[in-house]
Short mmCIF file of N, CA, C and O in Angstrom, two decimals:
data_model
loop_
_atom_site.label_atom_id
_atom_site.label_comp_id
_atom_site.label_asym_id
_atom_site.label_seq_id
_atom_site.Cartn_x
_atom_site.Cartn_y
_atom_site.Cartn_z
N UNK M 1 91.25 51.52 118.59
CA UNK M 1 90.30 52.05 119.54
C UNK M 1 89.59 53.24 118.91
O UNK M 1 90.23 54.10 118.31
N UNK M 2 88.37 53.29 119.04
CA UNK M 2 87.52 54.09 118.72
C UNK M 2 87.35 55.21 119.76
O UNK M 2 87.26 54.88 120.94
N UNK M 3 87.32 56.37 119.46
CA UNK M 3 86.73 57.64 120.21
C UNK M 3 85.66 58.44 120.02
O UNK M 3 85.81 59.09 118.99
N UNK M 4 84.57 58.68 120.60
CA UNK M 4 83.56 59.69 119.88
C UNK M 4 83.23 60.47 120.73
O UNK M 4 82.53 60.27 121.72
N UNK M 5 83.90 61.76 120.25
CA UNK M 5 83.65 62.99 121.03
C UNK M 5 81.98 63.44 121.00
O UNK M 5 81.11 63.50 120.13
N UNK M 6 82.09 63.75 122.70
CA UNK M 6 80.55 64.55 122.66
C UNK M 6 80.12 65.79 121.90
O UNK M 6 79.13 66.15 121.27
N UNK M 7 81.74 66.45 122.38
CA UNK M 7 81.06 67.54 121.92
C UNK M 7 80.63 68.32 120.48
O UNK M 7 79.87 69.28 120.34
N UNK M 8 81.49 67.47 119.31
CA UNK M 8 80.98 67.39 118.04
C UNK M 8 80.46 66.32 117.75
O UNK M 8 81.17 65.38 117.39
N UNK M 9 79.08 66.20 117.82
CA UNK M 9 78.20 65.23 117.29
C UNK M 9 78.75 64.36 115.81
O UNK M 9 78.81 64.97 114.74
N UNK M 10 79.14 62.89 115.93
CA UNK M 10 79.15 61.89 114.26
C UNK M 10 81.19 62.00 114.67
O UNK M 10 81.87 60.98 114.76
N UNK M 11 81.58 62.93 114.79
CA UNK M 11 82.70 63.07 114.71
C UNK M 11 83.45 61.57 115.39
O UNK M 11 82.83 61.10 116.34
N UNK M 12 84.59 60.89 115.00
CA UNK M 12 84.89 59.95 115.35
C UNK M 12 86.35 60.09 115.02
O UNK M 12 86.71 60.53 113.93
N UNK M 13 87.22 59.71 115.98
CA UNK M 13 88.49 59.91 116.07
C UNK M 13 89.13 58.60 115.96
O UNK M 13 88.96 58.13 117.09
N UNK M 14 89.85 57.62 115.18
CA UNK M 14 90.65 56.84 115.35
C UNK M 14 92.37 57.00 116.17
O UNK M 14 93.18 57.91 116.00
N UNK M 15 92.47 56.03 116.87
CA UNK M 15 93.66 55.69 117.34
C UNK M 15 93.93 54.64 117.33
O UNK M 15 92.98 53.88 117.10
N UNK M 16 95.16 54.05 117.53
CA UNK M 16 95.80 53.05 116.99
C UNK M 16 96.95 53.14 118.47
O UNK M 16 97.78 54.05 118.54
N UNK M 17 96.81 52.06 119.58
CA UNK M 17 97.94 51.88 120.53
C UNK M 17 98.45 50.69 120.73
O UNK M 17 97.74 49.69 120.71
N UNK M 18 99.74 50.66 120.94
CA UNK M 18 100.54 49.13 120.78
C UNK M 18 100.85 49.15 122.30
O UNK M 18 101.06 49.93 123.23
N UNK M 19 100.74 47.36 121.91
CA UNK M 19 100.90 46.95 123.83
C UNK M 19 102.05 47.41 124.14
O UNK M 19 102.83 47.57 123.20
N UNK M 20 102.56 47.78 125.65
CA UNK M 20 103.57 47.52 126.03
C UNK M 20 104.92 48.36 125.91
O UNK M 20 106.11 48.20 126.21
N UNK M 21 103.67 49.91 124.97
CA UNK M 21 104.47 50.63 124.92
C UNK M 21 105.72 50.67 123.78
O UNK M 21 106.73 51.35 123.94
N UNK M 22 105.48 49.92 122.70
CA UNK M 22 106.27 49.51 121.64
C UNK M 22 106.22 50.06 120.59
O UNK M 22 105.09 49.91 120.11
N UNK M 23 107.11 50.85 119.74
CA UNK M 23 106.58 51.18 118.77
C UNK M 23 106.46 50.59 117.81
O UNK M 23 107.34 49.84 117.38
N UNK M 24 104.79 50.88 116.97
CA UNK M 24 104.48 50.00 115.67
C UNK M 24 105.08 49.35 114.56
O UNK M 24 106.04 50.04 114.22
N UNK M 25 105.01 48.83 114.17
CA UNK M 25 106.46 48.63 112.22
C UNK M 25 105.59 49.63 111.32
O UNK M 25 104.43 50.04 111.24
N UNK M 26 106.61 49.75 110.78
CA UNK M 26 106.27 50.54 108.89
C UNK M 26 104.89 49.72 108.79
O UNK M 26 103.81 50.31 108.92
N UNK M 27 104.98 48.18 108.52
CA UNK M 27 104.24 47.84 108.20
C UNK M 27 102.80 47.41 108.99
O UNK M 27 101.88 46.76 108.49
N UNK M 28 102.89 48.15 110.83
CA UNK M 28 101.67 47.87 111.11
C UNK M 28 101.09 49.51 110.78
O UNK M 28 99.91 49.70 111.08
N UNK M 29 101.58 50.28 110.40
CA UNK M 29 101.10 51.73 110.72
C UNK M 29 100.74 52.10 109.29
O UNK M 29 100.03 53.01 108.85
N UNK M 30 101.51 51.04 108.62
CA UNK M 30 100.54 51.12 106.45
C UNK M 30 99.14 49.98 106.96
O UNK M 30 98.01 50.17 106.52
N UNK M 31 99.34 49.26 107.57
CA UNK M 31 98.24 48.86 107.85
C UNK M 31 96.68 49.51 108.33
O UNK M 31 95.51 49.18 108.12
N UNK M 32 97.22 50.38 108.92
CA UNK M 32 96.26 50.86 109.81
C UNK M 32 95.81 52.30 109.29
O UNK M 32 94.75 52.90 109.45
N UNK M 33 97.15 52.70 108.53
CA UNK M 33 96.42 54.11 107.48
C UNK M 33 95.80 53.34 106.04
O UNK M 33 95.55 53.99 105.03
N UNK M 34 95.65 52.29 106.12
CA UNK M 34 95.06 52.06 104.80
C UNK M 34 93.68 51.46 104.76
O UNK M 34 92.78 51.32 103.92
N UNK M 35 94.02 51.01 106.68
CA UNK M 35 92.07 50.38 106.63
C UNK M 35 91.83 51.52 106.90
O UNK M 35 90.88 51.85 106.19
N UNK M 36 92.35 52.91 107.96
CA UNK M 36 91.44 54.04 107.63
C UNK M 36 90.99 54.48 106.11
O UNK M 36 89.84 54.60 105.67
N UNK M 37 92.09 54.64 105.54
CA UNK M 37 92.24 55.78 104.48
C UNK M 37 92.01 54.73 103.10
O UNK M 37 92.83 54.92 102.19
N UNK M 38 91.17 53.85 102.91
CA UNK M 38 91.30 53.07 101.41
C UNK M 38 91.02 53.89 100.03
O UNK M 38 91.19 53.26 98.99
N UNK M 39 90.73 54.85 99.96
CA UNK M 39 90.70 56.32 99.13
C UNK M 39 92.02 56.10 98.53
O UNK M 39 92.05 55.45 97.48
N UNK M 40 92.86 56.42 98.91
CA UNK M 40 95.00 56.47 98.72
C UNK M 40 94.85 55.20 97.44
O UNK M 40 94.70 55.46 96.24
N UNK M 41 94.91 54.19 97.86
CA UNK M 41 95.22 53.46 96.97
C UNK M 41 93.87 53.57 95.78
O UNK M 41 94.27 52.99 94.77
N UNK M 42 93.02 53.88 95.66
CA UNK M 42 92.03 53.77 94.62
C UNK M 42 92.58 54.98 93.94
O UNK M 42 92.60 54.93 92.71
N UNK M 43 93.14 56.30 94.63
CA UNK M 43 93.58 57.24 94.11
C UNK M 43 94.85 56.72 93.21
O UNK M 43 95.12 56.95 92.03
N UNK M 44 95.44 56.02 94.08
CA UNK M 44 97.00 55.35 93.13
C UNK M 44 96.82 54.60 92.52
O UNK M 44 97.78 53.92 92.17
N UNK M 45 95.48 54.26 92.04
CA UNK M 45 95.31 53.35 90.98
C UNK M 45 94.76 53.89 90.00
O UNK M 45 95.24 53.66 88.89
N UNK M 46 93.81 54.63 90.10
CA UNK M 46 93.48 55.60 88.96
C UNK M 46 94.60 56.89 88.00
O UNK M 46 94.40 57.37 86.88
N UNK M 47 95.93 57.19 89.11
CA UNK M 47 96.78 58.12 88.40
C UNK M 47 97.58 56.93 87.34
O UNK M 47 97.57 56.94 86.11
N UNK M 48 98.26 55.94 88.23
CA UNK M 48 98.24 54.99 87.43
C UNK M 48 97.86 54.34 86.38
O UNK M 48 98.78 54.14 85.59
N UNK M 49 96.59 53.84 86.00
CA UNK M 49 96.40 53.76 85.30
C UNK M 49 96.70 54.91 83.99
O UNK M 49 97.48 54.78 83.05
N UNK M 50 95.98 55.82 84.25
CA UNK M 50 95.79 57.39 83.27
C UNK M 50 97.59 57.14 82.95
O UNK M 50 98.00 57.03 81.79
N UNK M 51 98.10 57.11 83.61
CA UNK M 51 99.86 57.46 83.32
C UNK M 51 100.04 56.56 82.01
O UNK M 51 100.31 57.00 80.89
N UNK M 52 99.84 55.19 82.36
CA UNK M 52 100.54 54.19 81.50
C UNK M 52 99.13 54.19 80.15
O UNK M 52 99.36 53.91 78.97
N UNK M 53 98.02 54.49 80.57
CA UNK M 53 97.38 54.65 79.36
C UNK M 53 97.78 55.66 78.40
O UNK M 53 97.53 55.51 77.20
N UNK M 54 98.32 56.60 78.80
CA UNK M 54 99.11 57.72 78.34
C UNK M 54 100.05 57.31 77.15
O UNK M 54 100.12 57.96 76.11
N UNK M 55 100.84 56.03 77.43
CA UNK M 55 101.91 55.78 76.74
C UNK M 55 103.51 55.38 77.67
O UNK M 55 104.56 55.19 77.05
N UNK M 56 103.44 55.31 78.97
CA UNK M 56 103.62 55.49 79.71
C UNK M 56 104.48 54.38 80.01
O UNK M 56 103.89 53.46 80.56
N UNK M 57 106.12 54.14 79.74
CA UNK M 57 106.02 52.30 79.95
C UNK M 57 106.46 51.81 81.62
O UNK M 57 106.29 50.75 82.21
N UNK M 58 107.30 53.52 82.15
CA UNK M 58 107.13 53.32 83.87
C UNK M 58 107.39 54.07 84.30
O UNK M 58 108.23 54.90 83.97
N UNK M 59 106.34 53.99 85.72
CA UNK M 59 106.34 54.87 86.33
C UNK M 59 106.54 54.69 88.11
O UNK M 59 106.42 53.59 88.64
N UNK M 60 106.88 56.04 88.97
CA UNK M 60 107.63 55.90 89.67
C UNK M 60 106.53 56.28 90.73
O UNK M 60 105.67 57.07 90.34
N UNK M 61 106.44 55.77 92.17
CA UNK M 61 105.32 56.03 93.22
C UNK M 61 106.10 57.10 93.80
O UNK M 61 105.38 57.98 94.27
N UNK M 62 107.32 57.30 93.93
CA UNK M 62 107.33 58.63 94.69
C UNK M 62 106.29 60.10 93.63
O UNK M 62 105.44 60.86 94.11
N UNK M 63 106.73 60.06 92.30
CA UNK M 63 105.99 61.10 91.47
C UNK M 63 104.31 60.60 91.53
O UNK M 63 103.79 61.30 90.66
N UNK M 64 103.49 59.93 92.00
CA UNK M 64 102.07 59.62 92.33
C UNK M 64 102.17 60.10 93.45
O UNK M 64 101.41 61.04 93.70
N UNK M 65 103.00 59.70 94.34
CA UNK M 65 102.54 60.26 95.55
C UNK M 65 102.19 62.17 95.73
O UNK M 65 101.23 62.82 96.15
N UNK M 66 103.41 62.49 95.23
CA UNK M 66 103.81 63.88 95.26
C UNK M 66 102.22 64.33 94.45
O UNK M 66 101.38 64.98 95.07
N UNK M 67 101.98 63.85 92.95
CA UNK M 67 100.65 64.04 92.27
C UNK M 67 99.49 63.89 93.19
O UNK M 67 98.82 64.92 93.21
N UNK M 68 98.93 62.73 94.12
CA UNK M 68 98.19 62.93 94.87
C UNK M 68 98.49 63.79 96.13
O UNK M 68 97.51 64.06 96.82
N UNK M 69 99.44 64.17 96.44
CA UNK M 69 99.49 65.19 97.66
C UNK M 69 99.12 66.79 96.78
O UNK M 69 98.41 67.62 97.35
N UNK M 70 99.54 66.99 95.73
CA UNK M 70 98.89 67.94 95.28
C UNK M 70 97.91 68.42 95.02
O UNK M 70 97.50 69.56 95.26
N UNK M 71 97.31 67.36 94.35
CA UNK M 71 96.02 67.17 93.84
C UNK M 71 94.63 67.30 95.03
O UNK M 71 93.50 67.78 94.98
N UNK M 72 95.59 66.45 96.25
CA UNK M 72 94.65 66.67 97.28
C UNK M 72 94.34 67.99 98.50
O UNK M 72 93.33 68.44 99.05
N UNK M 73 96.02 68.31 98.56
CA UNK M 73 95.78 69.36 98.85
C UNK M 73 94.69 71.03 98.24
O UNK M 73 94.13 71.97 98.81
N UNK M 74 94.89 70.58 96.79
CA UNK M 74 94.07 71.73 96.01
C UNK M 74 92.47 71.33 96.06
O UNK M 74 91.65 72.00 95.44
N UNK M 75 92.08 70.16 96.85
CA UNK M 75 90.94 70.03 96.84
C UNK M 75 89.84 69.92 98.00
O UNK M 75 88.64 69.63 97.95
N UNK M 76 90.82 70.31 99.25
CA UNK M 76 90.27 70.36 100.27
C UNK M 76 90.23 72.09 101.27
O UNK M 76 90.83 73.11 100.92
N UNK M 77 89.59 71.96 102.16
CA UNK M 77 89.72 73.31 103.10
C UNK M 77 89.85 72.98 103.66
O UNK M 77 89.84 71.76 103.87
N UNK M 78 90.08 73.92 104.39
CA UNK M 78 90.30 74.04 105.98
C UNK M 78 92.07 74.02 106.65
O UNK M 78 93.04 74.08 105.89
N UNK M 79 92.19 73.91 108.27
CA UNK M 79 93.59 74.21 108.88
C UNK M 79 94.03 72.55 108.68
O UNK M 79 95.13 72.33 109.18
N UNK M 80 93.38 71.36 108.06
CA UNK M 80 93.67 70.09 108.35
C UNK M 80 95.07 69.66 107.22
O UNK M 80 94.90 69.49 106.01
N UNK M 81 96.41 69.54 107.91
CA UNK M 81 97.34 69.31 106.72
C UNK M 81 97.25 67.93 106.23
O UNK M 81 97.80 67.22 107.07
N UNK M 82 96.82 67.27 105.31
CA UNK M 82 97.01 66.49 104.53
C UNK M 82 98.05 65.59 104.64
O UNK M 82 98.89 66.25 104.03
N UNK M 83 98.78 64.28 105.06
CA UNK M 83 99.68 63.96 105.55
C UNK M 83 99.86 62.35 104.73
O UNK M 83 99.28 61.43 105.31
N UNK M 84 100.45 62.07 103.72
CA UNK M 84 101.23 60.83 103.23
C UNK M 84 102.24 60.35 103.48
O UNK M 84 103.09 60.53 102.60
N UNK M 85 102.60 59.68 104.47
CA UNK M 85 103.94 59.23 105.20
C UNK M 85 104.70 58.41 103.62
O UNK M 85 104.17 57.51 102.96
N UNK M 86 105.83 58.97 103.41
CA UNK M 86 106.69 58.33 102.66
C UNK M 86 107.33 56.61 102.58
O UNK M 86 107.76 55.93 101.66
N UNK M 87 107.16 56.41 103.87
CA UNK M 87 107.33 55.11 104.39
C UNK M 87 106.59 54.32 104.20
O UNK M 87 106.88 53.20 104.61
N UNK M 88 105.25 54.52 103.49
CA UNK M 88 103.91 53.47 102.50
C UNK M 88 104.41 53.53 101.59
O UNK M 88 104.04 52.46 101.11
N UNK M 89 105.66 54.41 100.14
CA UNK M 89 105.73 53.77 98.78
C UNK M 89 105.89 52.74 98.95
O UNK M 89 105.05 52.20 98.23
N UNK M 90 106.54 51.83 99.53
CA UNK M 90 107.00 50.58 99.13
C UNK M 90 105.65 49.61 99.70
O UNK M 90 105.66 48.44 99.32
N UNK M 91 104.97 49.86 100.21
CA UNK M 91 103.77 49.03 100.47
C UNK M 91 102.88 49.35 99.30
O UNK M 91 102.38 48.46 98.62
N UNK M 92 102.65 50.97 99.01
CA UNK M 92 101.93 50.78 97.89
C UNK M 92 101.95 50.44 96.98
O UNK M 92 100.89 49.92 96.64
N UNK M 93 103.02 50.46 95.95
CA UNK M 93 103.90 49.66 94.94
C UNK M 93 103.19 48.11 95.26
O UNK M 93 102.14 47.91 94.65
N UNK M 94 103.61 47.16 96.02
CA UNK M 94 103.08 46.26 96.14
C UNK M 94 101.51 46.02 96.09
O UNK M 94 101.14 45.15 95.30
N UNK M 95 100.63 46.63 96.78
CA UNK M 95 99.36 46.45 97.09
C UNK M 95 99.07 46.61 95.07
O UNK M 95 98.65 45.75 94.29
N UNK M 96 99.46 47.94 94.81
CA UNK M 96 99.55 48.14 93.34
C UNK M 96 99.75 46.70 92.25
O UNK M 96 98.93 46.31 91.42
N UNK M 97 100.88 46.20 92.54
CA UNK M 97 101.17 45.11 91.63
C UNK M 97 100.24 43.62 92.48
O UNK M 97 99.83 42.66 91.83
N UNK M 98 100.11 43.75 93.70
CA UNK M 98 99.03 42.42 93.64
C UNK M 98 97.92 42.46 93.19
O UNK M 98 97.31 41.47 92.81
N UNK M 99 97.38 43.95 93.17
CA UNK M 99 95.83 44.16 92.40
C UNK M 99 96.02 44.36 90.81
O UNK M 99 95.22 44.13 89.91
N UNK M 100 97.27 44.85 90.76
CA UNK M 100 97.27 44.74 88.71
C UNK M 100 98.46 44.51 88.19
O UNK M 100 99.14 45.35 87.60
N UNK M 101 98.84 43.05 88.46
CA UNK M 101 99.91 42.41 87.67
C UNK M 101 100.32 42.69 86.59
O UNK M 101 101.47 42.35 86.34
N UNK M 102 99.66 43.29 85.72
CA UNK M 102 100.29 43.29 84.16
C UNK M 102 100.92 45.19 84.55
O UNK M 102 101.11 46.01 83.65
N UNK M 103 101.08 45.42 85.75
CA UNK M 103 101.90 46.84 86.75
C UNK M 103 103.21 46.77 86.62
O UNK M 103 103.98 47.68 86.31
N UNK M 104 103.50 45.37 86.93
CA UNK M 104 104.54 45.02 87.68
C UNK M 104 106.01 45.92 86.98
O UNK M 104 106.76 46.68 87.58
N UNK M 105 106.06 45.42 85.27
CA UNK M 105 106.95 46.05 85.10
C UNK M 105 107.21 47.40 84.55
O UNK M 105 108.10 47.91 83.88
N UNK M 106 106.02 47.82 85.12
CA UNK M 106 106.37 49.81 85.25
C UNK M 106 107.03 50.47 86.44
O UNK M 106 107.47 51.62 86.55
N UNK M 107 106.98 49.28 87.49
CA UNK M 107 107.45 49.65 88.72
C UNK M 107 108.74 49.55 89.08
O UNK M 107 108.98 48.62 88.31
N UNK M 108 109.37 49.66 89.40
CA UNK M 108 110.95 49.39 90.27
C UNK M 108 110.17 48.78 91.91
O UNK M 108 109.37 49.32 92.68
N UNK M 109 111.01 47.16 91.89
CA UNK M 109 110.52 46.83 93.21
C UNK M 109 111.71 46.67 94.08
O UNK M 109 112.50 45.97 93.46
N UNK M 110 112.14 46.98 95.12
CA UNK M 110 113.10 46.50 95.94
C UNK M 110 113.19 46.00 96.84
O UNK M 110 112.02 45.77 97.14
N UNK M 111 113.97 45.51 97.81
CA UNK M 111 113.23 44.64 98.90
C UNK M 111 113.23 45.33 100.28
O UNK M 111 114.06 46.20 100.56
N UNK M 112 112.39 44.95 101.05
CA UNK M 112 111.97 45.79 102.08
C UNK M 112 113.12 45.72 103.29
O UNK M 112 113.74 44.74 103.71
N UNK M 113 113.17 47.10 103.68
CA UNK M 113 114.52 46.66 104.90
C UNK M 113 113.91 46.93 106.19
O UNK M 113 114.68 47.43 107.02
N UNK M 114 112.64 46.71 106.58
CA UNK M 114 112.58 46.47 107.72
C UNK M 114 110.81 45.92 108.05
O UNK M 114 110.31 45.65 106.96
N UNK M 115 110.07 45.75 108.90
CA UNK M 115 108.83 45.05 108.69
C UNK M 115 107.65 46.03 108.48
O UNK M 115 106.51 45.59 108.29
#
């Protein structure tokens, strides 16, 4: 659902509500921060890359993540905290290795314990 406040003009608020009062899965709420936010993963593909071009033979998404929370934090203003739910590595890892297979074995994959 879309919101657009009057009183700041362009401003547009996303929300995201599940029927019935249910709460979402891991995997509808990586869903839904990633059709907002598709930035994250272009970001985790570019540290990525740079890493293993480096020399790099693997590397770990919790240390990308932590690199883009830094990185992003030092590049923005304002009172807005910056927020990467930990509960997307394991989606990103994947999204990662379906867009660049020859990834796969820099990654550690494990299997998902819940949806």
């Amino acid at each position: 659902m879309t919101v657009f406040q009057d009183e700041i003009p362009g401003l547009v608020i996303h929300t995201v509500r599940q029927p019935d009062g249910k709460a979402a899965t891991i995997q509808a709420q990586f869903e839904t921060f990633h059709q907002l936010n598709p930035w994250v993963l272009t970001a985790l593909e570019r540290l990525t890359a740079d890493y293993l071009d480096r020399g790099a033979s693997r590397v770990g998404i919790g240390m990308l993540f932590e690199v883009l929370r830094w990185r992003y934090t030092l590049a923005t203003a304002g009172d807005d905290e910056f927020r990467l739910n930990n509960n997307f590595r394991s989606r990103y890892v994947r999204l990662l290795i379906d867009r660049h297979p020859e990834w796969a074995p820099a990654f550690e994959v494990r299997a998902l314990r819940t949806d």
